[in-house]
Coordinates of C-alpha atoms in Angstrom, one line a residue:
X1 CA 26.5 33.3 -8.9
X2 CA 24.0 32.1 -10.8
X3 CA 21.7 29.1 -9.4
X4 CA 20.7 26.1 -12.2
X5 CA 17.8 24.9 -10.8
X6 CA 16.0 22.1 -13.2
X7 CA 12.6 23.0 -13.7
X8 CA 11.5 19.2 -13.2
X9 CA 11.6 19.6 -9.9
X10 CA 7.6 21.0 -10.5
X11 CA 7.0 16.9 -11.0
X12 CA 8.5 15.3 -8.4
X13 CA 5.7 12.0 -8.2
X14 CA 7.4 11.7 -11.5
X15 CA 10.3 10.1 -10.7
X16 CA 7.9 8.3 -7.8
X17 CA 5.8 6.8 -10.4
X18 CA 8.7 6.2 -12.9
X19 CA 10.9 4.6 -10.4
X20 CA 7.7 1.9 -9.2
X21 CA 6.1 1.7 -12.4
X22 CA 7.4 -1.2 -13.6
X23 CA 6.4 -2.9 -10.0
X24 CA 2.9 -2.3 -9.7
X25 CA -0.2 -1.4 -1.7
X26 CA 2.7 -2.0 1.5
X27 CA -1.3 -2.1 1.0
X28 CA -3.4 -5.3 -0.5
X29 CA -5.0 -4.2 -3.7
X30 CA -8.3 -5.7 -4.2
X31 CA -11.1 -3.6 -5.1
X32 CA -14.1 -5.1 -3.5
X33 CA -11.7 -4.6 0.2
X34 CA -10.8 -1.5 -0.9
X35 CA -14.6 0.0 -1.0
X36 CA -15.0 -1.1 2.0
X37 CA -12.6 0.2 3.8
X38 CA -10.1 -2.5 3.5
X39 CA -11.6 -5.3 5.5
X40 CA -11.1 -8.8 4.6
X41 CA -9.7 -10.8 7.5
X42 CA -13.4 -12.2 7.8
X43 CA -15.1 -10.9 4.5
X44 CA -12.5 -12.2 1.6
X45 CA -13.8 -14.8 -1.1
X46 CA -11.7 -17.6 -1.7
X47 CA -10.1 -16.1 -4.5
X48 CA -9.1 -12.9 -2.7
X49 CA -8.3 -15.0 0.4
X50 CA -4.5 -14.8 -0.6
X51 CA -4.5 -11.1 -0.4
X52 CA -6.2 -10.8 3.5
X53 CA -6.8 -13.7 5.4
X54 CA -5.1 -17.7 3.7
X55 CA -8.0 -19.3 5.7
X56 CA -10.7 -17.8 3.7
X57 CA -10.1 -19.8 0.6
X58 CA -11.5 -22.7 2.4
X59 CA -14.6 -20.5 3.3
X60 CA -16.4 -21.4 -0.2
X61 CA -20.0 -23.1 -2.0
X62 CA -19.7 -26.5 -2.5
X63 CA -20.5 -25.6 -6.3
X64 CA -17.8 -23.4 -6.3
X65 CA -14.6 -25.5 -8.7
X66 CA -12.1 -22.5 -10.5
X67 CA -11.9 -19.1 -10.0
X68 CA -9.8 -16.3 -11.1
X69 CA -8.5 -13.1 -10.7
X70 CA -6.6 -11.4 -13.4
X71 CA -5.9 -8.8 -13.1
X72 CA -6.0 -6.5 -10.0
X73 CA -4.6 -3.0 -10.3
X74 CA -4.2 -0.2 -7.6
X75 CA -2.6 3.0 -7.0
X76 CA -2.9 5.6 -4.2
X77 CA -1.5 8.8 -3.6
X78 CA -1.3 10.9 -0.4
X79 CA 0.2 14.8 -0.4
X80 CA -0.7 15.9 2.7
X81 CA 1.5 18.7 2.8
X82 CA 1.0 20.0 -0.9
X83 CA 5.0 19.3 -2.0
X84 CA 3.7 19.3 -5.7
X85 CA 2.5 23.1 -5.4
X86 CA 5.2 24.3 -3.1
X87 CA 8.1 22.8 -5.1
X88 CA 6.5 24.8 -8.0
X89 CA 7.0 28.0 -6.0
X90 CA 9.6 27.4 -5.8
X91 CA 10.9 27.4 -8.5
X92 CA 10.5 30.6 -9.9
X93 CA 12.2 32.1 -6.9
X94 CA 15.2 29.6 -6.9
X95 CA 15.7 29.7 -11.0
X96 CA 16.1 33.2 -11.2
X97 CA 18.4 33.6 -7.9
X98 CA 21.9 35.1 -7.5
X99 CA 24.6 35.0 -4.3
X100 CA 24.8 37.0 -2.2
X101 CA 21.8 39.5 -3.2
X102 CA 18.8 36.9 -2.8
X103 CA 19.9 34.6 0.0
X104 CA 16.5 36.2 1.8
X105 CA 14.3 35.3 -0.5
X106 CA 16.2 31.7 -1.8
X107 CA 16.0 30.9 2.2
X108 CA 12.4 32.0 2.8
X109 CA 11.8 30.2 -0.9
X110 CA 13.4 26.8 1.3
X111 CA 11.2 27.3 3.9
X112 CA 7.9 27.0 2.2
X113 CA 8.7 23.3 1.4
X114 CA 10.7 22.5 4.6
X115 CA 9.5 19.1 6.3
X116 CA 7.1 18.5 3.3
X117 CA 6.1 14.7 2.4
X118 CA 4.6 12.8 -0.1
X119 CA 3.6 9.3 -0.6
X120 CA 2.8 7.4 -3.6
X121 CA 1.5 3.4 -3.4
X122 CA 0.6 1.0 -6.8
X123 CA -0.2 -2.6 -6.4
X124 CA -1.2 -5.1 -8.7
X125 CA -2.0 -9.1 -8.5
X126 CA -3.4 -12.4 -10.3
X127 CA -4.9 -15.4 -8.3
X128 CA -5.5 -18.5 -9.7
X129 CA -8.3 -20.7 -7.1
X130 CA -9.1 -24.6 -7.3
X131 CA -11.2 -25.1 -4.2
X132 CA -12.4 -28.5 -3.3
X133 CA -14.1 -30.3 -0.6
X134 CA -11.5 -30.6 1.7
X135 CA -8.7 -28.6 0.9
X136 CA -8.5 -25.5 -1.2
X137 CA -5.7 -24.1 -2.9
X138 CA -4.3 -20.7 -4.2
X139 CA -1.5 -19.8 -6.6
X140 CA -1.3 -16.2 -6.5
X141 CA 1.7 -13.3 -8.1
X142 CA 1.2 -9.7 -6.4
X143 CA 3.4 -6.7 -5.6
X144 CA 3.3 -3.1 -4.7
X145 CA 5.4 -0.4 -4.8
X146 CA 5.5 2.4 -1.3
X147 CA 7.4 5.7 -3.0
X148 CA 8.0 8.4 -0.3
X149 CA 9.4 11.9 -1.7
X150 CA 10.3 14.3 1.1
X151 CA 12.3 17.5 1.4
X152 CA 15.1 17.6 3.4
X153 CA 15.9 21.3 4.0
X154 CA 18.7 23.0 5.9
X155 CA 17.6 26.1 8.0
X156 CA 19.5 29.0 6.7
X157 CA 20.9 26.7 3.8
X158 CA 22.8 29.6 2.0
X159 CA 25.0 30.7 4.3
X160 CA 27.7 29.0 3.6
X161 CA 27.7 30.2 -0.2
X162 CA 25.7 27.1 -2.0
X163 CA 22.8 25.2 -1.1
X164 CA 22.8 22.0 0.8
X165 CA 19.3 21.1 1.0
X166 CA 18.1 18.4 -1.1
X167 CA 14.7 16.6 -2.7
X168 CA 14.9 12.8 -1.8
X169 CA 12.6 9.8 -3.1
X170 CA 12.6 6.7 -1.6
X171 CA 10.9 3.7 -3.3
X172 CA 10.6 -0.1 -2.1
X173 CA 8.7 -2.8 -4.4
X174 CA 8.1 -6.1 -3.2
X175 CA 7.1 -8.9 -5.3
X176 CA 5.5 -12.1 -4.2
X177 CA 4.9 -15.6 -5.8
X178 CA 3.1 -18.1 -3.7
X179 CA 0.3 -21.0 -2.7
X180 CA -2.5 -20.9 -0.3
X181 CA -3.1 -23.7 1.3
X182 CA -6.8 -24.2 3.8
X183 CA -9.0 -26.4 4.9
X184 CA -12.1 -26.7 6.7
X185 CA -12.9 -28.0 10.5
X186 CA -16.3 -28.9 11.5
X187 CA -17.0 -27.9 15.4
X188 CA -19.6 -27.4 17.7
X189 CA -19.4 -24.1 17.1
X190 CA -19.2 -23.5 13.4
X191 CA -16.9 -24.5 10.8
X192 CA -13.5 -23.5 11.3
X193 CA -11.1 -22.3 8.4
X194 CA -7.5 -22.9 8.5
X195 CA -4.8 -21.3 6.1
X196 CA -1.2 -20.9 5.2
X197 CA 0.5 -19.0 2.7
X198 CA 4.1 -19.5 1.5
X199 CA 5.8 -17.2 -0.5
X200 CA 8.9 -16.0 -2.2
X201 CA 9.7 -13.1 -2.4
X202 CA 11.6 -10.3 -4.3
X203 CA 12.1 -7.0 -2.5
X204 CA 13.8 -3.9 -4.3
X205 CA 15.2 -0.3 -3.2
X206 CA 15.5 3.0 -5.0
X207 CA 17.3 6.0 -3.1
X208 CA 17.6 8.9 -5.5
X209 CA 18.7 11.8 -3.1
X210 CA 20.3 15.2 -5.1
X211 CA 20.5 18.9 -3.9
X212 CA 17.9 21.0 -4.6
X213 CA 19.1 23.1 -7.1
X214 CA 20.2 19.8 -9.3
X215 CA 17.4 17.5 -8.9
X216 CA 16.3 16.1 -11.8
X217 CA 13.4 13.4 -11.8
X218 CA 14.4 13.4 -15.6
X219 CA 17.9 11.6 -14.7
X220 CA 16.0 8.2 -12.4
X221 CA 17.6 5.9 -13.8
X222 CA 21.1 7.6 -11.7
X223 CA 19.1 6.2 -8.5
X224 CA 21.3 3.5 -6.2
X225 CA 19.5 0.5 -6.3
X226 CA 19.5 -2.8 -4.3
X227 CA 17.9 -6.3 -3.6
X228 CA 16.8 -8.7 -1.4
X229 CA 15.8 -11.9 -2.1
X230 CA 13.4 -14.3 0.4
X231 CA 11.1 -16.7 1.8
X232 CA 8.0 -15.5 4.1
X233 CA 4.9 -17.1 5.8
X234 CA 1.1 -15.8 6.1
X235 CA -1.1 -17.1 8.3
X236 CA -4.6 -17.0 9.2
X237 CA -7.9 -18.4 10.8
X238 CA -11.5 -17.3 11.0
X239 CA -14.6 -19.3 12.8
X240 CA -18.3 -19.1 11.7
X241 CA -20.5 -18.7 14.4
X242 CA -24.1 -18.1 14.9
X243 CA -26.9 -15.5 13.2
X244 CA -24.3 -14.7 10.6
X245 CA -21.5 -13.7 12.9
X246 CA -17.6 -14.4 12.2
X247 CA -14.2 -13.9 13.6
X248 CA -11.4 -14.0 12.5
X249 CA -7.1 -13.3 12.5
X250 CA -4.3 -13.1 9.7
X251 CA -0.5 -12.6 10.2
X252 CA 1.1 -11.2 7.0
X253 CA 4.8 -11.6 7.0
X254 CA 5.4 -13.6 9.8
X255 CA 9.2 -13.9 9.3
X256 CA 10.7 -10.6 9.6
X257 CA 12.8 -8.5 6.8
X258 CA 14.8 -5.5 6.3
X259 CA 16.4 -3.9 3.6
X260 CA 18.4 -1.0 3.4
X261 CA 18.0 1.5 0.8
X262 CA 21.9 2.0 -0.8
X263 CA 23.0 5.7 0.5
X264 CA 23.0 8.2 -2.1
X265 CA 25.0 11.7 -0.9
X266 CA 24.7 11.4 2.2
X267 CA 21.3 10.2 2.2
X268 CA 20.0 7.0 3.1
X269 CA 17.1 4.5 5.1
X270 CA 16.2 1.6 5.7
X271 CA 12.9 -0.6 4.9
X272 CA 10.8 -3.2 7.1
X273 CA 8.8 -5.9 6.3
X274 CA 7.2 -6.9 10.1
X275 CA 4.9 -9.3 10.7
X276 CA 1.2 -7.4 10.8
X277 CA -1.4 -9.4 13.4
X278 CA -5.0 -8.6 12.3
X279 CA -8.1 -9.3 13.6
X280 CA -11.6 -9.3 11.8
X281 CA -15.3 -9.4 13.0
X282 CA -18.0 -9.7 10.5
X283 CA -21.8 -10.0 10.1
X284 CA -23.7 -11.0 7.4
X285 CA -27.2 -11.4 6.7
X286 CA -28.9 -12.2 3.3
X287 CA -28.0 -8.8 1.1
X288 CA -26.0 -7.5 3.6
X289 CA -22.5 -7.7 5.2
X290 CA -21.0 -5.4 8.0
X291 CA -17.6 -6.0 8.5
X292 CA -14.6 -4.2 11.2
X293 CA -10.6 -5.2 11.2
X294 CA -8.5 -3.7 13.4
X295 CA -4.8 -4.4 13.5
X296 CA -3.1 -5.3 16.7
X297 CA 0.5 -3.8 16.2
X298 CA 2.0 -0.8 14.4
X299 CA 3.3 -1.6 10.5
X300 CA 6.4 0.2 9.9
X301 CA 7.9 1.0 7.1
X302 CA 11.3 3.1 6.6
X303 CA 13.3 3.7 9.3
X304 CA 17.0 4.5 10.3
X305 CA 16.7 7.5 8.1
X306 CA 20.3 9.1 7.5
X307 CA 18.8 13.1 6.5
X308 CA 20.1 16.8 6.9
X309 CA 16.4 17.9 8.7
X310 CA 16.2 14.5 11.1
X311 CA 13.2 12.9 9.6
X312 CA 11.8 10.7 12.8
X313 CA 11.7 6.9 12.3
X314 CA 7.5 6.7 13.1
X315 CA 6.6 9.4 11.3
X316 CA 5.0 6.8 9.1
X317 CA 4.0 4.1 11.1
X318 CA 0.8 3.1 10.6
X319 CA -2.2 0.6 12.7
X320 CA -5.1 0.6 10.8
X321 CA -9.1 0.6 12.0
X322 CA -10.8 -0.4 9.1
X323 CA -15.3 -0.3 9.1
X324 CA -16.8 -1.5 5.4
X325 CA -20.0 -2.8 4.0
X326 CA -21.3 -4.1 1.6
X327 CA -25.5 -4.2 0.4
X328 CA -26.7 -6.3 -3.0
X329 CA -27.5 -9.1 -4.9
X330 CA -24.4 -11.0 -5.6
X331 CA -25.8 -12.3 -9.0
X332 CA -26.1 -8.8 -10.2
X333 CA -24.5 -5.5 -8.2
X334 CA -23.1 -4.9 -4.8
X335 CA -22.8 -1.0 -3.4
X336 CA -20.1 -0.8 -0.9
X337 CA -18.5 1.7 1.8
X338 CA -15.7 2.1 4.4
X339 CA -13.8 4.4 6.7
X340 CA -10.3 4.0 7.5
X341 CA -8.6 5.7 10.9
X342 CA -4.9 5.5 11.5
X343 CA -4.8 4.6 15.0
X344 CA -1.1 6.0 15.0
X345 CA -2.2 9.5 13.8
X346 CA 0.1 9.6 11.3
X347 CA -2.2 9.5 8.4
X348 CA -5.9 11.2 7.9
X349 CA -8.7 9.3 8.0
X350 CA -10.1 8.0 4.8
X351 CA -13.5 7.0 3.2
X352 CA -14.0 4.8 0.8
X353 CA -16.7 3.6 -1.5
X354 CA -17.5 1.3 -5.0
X355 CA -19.5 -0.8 -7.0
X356 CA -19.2 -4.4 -8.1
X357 CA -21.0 -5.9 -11.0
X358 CA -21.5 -9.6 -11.3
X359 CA -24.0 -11.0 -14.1
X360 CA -25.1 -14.3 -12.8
X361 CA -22.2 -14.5 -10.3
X362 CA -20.3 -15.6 -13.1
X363 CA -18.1 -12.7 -14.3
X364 CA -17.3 -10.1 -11.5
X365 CA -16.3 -6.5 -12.0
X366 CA -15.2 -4.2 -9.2
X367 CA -14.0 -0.7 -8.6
X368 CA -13.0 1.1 -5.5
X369 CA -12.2 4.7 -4.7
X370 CA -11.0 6.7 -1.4
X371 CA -10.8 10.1 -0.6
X372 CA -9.3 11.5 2.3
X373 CA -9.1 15.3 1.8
X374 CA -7.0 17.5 -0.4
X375 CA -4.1 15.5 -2.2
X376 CA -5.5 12.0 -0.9
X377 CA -6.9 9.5 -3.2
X378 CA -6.8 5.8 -4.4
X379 CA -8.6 4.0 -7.2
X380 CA -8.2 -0.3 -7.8
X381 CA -10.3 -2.0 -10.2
X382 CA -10.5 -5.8 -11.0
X383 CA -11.6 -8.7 -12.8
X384 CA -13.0 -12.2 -11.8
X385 CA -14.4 -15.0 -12.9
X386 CA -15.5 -17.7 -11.1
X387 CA -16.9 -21.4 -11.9

């Protein structure tokens, strides 16, 4: 018997990207963050404050009146088990196969890709800020889209005749509309910075799960879909104290969600949205700001995963201990760098760097870039203008 295997398995990000595309971090896309490692709980500008920390966007110059961001745009990919290359060796074994002759070689083919993962993230948001003397406020429109491609491989799949072993992507996008709300408390201390952000939100599922022999990243749009619609909550606060130091602490998602993914053969997950406690420690002096976040529980993502191999429900659970800083004149560049280090092992650690370029701290331009090995990258640029 001959095997049709579709040759677009070689792309299978393509059905990741296609399937999100229209979405464009479960990561906060904002460049200058990004180059440094992600911090913001104490370091975000009022603008940005919506994306890390709501009581930042009361942390502002009393000169400051309008600022905005338009547009942000991220995307980050991590391969850490090379599924791209395998799935093209696969391929030429598998398309030229034949029962019962090359079982061997179609199982030891099956093997090479067995367990493999990949993940794909895109993010993308506008912020619009009027801060004032006592009160600041943020309307702000951001989303992301978390793809995860995996094989799910049988051991000793062709026994029984045909193969059961399949390539599954799983996709969620979430899509947020919302106000920040801060204000500002004088104490003995330091000022004080208060924020709230509620938001509406739009969360959607993609499950396209297919044998391996008739996957076809071509055919997407055959995916089962779903939605969720809702309200959520961030929160935050962060204190200046003395010599430049400040603390702070955000809660993203502070009501609970969960989605499930609509089964496709057999195949099928579910997606959480749990509230993520932060906490933030900066310094700055003149030129230069050193900044560490750390968060204090575990982010998970999919879980309940229905699959032929038993994915495990943590294998992509993630606490992150972020490092950044930045050095420069903020009327004309900024250099920035970070680390990154998945304090639940489950993803390499990650260093990041960019540049920002502000003319008169007027217009601001800002790119970011990580690298974390082979098959591990990001990239998020943006614009901003303030007044």
């Amino acid at each position: 018997m001959k095997i049709q295997f579709s040759k677009s398995l070689l792309l299978p990000f393509t059905l990741g990207i296609a399937a999100t595309s229209c979405q464009l971090s479960a990561t906060e896309f904002d460049a200058r963050s990004y180059a440094m490692g992600g911090v913001g709980v104490t370091t975000a500008d009022y603008v940005t404050a919506s994306f890390h920390n709501p009581a930042m966007a009361a942390k502002h110059d009393v000169r400051d009146d309008f600022g905005l961001l338009a547009p942000v745009i991220g995307l980050q990919v991590d391969d850490p088990d090379d599924l791209y290359h395998d799935a093209s060796n696969i391929y030429d074994v598998v398309s030229k196969a034949n029962f019962p002759d090359d079982t061997a070689a179609i199982d030891a083919a099956l093997a090479t890709i067995a367990g493999d993962k990949a993940y794909a993230e895109a993010g993308f948001g506008l912020v619009a800020s009027v801060p004032t003397r006592y009160y600041s406020t943020n309307v702000f429109l951001k989303g992301y889209a978390d793809s995860f491609v995996f094989s799910d491989v049988v051991a000793d799949d062709t026994d029984n005749g045909v193969i059961d072993s399949k390539m599954s992507v799983y996709a969620i996008s979430v899509v947020e509309f919302g106000m920040t709300f801060a204000r500002k408390f004088d104490t003995r201390y330091g000022g004080m910075h208060i924020g709230i952000s509620p938001k509406y939100n739009i969360i959607s599922t993609y499950n396209y799960s297919q044998t391996i022999n008739t996957f076809d990243p071509d055919k997407y749009k055959d995916g089962a879909t779903s939605d969720k619609k809702g309200f959520n909550l961030d929160l935050g606060m962060e204190v200046g104290l003395q010599h430049g130091l400040s603390v702070g602490a955000a809660v993203k998602n502070l009501i609970p969600q969960k989605i499930d993914l609509k089964p496709m053969n057999g195949s099928s997950a579910s997606y959480n949205l749990n509230p993520i406690v932060t906490t933030g420690l900066s310094w700055s002096h003149d030129y230069l700001t050193l900044a560490v976040d750390v968060d204090v529980n575990a982010k998970k993502r999919y879980e309940n995963i229905n699959s032929l191999s038993g994915v495990q429900d943590d294998f992509d659970n993630t606490q992150m201990l972020r490092i950044g800083g930045e050095i420069g004149l903020p009327s004309a560049m900024q250099l920035r760098a970070g680390y990154v280090k998945d304090l639940q092992d489950n993803k390499k650690q990650v260093f990041t760097a960019g540049i920002g370029l502000s003319p008169f701290n007027v217009f601001h331009l800002d790119v970011g870039a990580s690298y974390g090995g082979a098959n591990k990258f990001g990239l998020v640029a943006q614009t901003m203008v303030w007044f």
